[in-house]
Coordinates of C-alpha atoms in Angstrom, one line a residue:
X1 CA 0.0 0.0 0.0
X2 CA 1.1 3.5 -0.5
X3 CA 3.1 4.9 2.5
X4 CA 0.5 8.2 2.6
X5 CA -1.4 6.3 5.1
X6 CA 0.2 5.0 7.9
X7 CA -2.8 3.7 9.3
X8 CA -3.7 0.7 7.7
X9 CA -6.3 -0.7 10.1
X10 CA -8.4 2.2 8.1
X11 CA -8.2 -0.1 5.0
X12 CA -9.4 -2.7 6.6
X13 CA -12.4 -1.2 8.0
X14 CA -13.2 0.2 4.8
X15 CA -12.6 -3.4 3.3
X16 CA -15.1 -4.9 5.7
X17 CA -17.8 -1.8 4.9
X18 CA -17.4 -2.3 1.3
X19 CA -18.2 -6.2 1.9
X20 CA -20.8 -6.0 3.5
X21 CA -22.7 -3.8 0.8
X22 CA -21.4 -5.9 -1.6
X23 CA -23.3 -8.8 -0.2
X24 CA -26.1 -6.8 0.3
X25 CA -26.1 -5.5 -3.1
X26 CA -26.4 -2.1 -2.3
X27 CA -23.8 -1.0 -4.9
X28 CA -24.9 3.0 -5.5
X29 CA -23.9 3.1 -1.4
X30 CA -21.1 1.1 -2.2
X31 CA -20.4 3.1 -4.8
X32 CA -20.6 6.4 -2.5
X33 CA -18.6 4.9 0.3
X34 CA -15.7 4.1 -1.9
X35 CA -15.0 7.6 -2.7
X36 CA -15.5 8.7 0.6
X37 CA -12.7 6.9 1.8
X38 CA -10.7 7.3 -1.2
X39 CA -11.0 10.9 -0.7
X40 CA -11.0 11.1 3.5
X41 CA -7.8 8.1 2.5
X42 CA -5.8 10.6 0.4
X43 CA -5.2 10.4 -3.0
X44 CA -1.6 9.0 -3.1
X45 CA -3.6 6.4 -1.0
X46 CA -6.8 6.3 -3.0
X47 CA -9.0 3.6 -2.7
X48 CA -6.1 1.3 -1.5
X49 CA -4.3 -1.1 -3.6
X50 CA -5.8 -4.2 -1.8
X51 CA -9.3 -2.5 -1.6
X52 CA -9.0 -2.2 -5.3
X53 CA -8.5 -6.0 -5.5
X54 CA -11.6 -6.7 -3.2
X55 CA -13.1 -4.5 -6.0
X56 CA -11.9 -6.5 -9.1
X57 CA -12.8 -9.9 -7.1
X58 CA -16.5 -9.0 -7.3
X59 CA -18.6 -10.5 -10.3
X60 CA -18.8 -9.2 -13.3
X61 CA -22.2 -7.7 -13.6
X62 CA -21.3 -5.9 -10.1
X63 CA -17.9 -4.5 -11.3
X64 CA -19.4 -3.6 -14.3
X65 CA -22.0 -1.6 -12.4
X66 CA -19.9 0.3 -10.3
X67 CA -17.7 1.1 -12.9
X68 CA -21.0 2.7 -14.8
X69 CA -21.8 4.6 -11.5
X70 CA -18.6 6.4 -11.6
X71 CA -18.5 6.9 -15.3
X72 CA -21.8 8.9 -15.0
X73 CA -21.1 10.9 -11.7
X74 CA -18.1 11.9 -13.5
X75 CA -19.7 13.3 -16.4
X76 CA -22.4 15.6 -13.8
X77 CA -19.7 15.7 -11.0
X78 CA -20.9 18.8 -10.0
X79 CA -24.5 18.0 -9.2
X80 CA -23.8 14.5 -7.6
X81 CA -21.1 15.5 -5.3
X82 CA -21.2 17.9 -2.2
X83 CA -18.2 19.3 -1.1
X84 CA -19.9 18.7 2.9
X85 CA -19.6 14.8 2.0
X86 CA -16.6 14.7 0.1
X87 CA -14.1 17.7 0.9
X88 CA -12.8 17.6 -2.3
X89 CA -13.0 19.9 -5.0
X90 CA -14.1 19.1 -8.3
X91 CA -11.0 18.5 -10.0
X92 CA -9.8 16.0 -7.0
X93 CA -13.1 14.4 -7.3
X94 CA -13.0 13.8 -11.0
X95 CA -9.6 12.5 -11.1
X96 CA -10.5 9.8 -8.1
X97 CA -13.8 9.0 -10.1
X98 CA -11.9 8.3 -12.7
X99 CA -9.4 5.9 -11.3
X100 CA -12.1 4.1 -9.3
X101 CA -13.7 3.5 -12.5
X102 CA -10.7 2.7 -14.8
X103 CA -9.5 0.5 -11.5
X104 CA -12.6 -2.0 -11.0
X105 CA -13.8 -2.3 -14.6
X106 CA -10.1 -3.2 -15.5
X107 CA -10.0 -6.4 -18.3
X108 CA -13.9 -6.5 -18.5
X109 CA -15.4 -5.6 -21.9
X110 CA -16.5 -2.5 -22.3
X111 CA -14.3 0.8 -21.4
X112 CA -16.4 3.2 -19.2
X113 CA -14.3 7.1 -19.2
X114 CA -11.3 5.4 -21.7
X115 CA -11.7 8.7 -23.8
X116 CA -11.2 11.0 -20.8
X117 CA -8.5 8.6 -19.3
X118 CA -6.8 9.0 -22.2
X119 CA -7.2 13.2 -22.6
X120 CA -6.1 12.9 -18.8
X121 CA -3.0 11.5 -19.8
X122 CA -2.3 12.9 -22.7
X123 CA -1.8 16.5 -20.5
X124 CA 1.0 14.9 -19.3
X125 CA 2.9 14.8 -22.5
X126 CA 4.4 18.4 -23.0
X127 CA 5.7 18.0 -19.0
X128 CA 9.0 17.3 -18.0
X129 CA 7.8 15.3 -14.9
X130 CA 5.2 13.9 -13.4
X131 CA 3.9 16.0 -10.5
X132 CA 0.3 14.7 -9.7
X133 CA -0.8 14.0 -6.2
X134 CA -2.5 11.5 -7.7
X135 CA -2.0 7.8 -8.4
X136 CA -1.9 8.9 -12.2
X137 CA 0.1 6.0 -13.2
X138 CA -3.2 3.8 -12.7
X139 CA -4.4 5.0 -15.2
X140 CA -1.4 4.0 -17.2
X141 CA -1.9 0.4 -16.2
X142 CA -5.4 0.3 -17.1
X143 CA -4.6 1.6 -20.6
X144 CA -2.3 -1.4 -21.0
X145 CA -4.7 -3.7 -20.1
X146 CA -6.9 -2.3 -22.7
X147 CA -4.5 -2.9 -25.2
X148 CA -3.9 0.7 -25.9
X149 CA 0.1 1.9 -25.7
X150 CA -0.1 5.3 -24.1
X151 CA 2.6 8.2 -26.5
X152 CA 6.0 8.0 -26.4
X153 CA 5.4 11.7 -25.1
X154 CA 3.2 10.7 -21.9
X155 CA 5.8 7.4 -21.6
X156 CA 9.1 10.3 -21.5
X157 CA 7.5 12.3 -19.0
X158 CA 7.1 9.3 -16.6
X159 CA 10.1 8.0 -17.9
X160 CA 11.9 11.3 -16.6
X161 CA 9.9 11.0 -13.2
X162 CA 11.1 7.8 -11.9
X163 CA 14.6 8.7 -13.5
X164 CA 14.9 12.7 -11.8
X165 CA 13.7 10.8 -8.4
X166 CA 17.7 10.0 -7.5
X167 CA 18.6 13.7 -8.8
X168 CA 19.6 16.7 -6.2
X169 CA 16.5 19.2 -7.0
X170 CA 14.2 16.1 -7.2
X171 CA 14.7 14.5 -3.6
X172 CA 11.9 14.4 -1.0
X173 CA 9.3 16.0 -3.6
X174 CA 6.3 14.6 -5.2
X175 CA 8.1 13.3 -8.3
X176 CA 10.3 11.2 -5.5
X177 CA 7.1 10.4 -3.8
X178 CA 5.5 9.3 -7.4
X179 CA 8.7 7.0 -8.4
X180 CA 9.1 5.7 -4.9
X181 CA 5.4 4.1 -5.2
X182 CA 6.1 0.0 -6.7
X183 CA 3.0 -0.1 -8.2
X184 CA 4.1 2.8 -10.8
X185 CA 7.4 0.9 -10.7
X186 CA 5.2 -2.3 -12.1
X187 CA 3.4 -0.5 -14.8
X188 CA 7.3 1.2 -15.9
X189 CA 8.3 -2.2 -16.7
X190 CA 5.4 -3.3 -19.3
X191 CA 5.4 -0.2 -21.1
X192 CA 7.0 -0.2 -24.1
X193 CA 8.6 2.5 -26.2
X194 CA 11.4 3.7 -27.9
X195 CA 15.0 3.2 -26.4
X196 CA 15.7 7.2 -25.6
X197 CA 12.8 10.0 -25.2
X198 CA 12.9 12.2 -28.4
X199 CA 13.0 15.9 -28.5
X200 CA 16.9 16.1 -28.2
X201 CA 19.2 16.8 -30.6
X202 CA 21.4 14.1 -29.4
X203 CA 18.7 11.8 -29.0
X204 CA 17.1 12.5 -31.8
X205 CA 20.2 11.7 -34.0
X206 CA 20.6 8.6 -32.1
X207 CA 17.6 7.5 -32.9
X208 CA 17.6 8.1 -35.9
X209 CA 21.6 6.0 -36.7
X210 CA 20.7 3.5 -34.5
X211 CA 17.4 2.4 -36.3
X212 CA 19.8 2.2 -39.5
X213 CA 22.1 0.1 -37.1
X214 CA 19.7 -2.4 -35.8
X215 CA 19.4 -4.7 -32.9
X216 CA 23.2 -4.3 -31.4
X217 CA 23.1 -0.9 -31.6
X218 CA 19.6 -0.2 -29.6
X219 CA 21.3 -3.0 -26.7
X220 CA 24.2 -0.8 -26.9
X221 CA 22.0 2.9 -25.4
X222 CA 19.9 0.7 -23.6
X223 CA 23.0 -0.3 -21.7
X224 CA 22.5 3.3 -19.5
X225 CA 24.6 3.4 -16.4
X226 CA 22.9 2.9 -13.6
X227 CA 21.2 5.5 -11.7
X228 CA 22.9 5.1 -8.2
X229 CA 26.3 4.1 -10.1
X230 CA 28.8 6.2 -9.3
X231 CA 31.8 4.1 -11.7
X232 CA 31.2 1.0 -13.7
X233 CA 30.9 -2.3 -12.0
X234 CA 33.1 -4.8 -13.7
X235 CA 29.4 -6.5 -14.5
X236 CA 28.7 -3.6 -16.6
X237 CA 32.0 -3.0 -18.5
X238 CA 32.0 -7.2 -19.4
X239 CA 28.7 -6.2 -20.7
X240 CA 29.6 -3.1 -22.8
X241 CA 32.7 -4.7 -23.8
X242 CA 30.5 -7.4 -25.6
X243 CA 28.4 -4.5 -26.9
X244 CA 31.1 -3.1 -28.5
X245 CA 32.6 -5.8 -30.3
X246 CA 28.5 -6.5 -31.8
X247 CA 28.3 -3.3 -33.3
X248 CA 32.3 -2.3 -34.1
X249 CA 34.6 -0.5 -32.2
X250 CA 34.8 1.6 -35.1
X251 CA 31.6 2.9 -35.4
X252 CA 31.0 3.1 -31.6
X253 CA 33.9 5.3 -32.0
X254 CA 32.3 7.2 -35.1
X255 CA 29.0 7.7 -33.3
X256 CA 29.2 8.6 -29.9
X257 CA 31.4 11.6 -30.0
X258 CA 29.2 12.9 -32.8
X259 CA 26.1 12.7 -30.1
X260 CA 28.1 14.4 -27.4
X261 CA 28.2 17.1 -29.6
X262 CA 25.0 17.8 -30.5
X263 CA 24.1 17.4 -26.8
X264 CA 25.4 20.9 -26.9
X265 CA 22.0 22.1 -28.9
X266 CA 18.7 23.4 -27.4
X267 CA 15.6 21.0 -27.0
X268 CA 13.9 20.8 -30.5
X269 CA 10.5 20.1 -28.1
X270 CA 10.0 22.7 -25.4
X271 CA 8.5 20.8 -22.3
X272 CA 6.9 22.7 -19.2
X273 CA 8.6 22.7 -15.7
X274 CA 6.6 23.2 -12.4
X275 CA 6.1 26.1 -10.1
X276 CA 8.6 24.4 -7.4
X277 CA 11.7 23.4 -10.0
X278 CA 13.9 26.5 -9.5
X279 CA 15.6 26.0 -13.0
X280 CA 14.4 26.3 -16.4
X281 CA 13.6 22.7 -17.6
X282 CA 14.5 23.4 -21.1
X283 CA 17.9 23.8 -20.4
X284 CA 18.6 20.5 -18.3
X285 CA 19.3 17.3 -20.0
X286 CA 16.3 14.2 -20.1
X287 CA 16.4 13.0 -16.6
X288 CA 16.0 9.3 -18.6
X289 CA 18.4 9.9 -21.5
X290 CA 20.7 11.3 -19.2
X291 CA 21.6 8.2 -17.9
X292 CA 22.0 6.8 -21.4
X293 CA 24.8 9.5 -22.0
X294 CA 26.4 8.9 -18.5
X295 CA 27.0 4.8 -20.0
X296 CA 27.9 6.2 -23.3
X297 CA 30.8 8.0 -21.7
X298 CA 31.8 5.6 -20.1
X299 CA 32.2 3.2 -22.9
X300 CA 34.1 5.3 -25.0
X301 CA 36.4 4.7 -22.2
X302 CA 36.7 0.8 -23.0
X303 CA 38.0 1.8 -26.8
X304 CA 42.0 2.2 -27.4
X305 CA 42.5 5.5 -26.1
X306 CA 43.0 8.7 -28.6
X307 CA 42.5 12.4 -28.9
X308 CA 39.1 11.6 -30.0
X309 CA 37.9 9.7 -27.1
X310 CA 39.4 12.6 -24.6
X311 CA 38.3 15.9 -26.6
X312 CA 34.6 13.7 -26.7
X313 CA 34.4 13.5 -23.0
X314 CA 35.9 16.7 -22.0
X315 CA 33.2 18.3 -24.6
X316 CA 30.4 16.6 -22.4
X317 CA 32.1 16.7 -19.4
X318 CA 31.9 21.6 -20.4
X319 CA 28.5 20.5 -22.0
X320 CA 27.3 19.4 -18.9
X321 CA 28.8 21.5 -16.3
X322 CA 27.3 24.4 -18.6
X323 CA 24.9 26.8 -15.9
X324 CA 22.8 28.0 -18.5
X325 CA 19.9 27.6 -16.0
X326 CA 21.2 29.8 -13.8
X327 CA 20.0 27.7 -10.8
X328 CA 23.8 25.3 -10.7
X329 CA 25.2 23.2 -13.4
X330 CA 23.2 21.5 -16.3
X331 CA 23.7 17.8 -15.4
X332 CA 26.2 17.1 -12.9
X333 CA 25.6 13.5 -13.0
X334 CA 26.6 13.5 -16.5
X335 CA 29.4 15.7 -16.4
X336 CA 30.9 13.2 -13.3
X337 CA 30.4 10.3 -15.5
X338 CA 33.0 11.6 -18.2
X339 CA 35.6 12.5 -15.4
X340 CA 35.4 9.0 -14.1
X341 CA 35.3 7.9 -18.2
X342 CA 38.5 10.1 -18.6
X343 CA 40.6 8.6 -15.6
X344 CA 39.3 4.9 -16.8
X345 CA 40.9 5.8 -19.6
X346 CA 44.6 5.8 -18.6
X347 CA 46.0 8.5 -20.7
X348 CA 48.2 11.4 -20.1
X349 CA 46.6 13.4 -22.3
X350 CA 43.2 12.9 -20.5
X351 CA 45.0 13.3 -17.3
X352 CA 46.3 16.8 -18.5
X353 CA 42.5 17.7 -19.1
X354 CA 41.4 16.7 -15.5
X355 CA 44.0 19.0 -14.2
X356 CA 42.6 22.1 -16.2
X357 CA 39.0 21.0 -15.3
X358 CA 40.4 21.0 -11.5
X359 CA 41.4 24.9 -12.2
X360 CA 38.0 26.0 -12.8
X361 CA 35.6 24.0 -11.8
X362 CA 33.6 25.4 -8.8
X363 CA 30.7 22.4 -8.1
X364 CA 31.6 20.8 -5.4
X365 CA 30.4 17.6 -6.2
X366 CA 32.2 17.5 -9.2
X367 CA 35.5 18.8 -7.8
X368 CA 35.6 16.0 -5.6
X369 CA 34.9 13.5 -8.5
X370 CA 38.0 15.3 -9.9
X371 CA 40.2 15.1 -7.0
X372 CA 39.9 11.3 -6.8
X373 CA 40.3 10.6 -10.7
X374 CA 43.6 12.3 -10.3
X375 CA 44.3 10.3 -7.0
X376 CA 44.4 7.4 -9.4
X377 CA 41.0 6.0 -8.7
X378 CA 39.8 4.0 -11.5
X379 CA 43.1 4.8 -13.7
X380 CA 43.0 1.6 -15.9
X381 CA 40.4 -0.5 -14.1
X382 CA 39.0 -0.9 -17.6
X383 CA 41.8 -2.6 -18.9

C-alpha cells in the first residue's frame, strides 16, 4: 500500500464496509462509500491497492456496475457530489472518479471514461515530470490492459519521473514520492517505447543512426549506467565490452562523440517545468536519457584511447557543467560520469585535461569526482 497512510487498520475497516454492501447488493452506497474513503484516505492512498483488489474480485455484472456509476457521476460531477460529503473539490473528485472507474472495470469488456483517461494522460505529454498528487500511473496500467500503448510523449514524462527521483533538486518531492510508489514501478516495466525520449538533438540523432544500425546498436544505449552508479561495475564494462565488439569499435567510436556534440544544442521540443523546479527545464538534460549519456561516456572509455575519445568526453564533461539555468550546473551526473570515463581511460593526455578542469571547476560535487580521478582511482580499471 502506499506509505501516505500510515494507518492501515483504516483499509481494513473500509474493506469490511465495502463487503458487507457488496453482499447486500447495495452498490450505489457502495459506490458512494468508496469515494468517501478514497477521498477522507488521500489520493496517493486512493481507494487502496488491496481494496481495489476486493473491487476486481467482485462478479462481473457488479464490477461492471460500479464502474457505470462512476463513469456517470463523473460526467455531472458537479450535481452528484457535495463538497460537505466529500471535501474535495471538483477537479480532486473527477480525477478519483476516474481511477475508481478505470481500477474495477479493468479487463472487463467495455471501457467506461477510456476517452477522458486518455485526454487525462495525454496532459502529461508536453511535462517534464510527473507532478500529480495522484496515483496517475493507474491510469497507465489500465490503458495497457486495454490494449492501448499510451505516446511516447506521456511514456518520457514518466520516464523522466522515476529517472529525476535520484537527482539533487528532485529529492523528498512529489516526483520522488510518485517514483518511490512499486506499483508505478510495475506499470514502468510493461510499457513499451522507444529506447531514448525524443526531442533532443542528441537523442534525436541517435535515434535516428541507431534504427539504421539495428538490434546491437539499440542494446548498446539501452545499456545506461545505472542510476545510483557512481563508476562501472566490472558487470557492466564485461557487458559493454561485448556491446562493442556486436556493433564495431569503429563505429562506436564514429557515433558517440558525434552525439556528445549535438548534446550541446537546445531542446527541438519545449517541455513545461513546475512552479517548485527553480531551473528552467529546457535547459537540463532528459532526466531518462541522461543516464544513457552517462553509460555512453563511459564506454568510449573501454576503446584504445585517442585524442578523440578525450576531446569527446571533456566536450560533455563543459556541456554538462554548462549553468545556462542559472540555478547550478546543467547535469552534474553526467558531467561526473565523463571525469570518471576520462581517468578509466589511462591516458596522459586525458589526465592533462582533469587538471585544467580542477582549475575552474567550482561544483563541489564535481571537484571532488575530480580530486579522486587524479588520486588514481579508476586509472586503468577498464583494462
Amino acid at each position: 500500500m502506499s506509505g501516505w497512510l500510515r494507518n492501515t487498520q483504516v483499509l481494513v475497516e473500509q474493506a469490511a464496509l465495502y463487503r458487507e454492501l457488496a453482499e447486500r447488493g447495495e452498490l450505489r452506497e457502495l459506490s458512494r462509500a468508496v469515494m468517501r474513503a478514497a477521498c477522507a484516505n488521500g489520493s496517493m492512498t486512493g481507494v487502496g491497492v488491496a481494496n481495489m483488489d476486493l473491487l476486481r474480485a467482485l462478479p462481473d455484472g457488479d464490477r461492471t456496475e460500479l464502474a457505470a456509476l462512476w463513469a456517470e457521476w463523473h460526467a455531472r460531477v458537479e450535481d452528484d457530489w457535495t463538497a460537505g460529503e466529500f471535501r474535495r473539490d471538483v477537479d480532486y473528485l473527477r480525477t478519483e472518479l476516474l481511477m475508481a472507474a478505470s481500477g474495477v472495470a479493468r479487463g472487463l469488456d467495455g471501457d467506461p471514461l477510456a476517452a477522458e483517461r486518455g485526454a487525462q494522460l495525454a496532459l502529461l505529454g508536453d511535462q517534464y515530470v510527473v507532478w500529480s498528487h495522484h496515483r496517475i500511473w493507474e491510469l497507465v496500467d489500465a490503458e495497457l490492459t486495454a490494449g492501448r500503448v499510451p505516446g511516447p510523449a506521456v511514456l518520457a514524462a514518466f520516464r523522466r519521473t522515476a529517472a529525476a527521483a535520484t537527482l539533487p533538486g528532485f529529492r523528498r518531492t512529489q516526483v520522488s514520492a510518485n517514483a518511490a510508489e512499486p506499483g508505478m514501478r510495475r506499470v514502468m516495466e510493461r510499457w513499451p517505447g522507444p529506447v531514448l525520449n525524443s526531442g533532443e538533438p542528441w537523442a534525436d540523432q541517435a535515434l535516428m543512426e541507431t534504427a539504421v544500425g539495428g538490434e546491437p546498436w539499440l542494446r548498446l544505449l539501452a545499456h545506461a549506467a545505472p542510476a545510483t552508479a557512481s563508476a562501472p561495475s566490472a558487470t557492466w564494462r564485461r557487458t559493454a565490452a561485448a556491446l562493442i565488439e556486436e556493433v564495431g569499435s569503429d563505429a562506436v567510436r564514429a557515433a558517440v562523440p558525434r552525439w556528445f556534440a549535438s548534446a550541446t544544442l537546445p531542446r527541438t521540443v519545449p517541455l513545461v517545468g513546475h512552479p517548485h523546479l527553480p531551473f528552467d527545464v529546457n535547459t537540463r538534460f532528459d532526466a531518462y536519457n541522461s543516464h544513457v549519456l552517462r553509460g555512453l561516456a563511459w564506454t568510449l572509455a573501454l576503446l584504445p584511447t585517442g585524442p578523440d575519445i578525450v576531446g569527446a568526453l571533456v566536450g560533455l564533461v563543459e556541456t554538462s557543467l554548462d549553468e545556462r539555468s542559472g540555478d547550478g550546473p546543467r547535469a552534474p551526473h553526467v558531467a561526473e560520469a565523463g571525469i570518471v570515463a576520462l581517468a578509466l581511460t589511462g591516458d596522459g593526455a586525458a589526465r592533462a585535461e582533469l587538471e585544467t578542469l580542477r582549475g575552474w571547476v567550482s561544483h563541489k560535487g564535481t571537484v571532488l569526482r575530480i580530486d579522486k580521478a587524479l588520486g588514481g582511482a579508476w586509472t586503468g580499471a577498464s583494462r
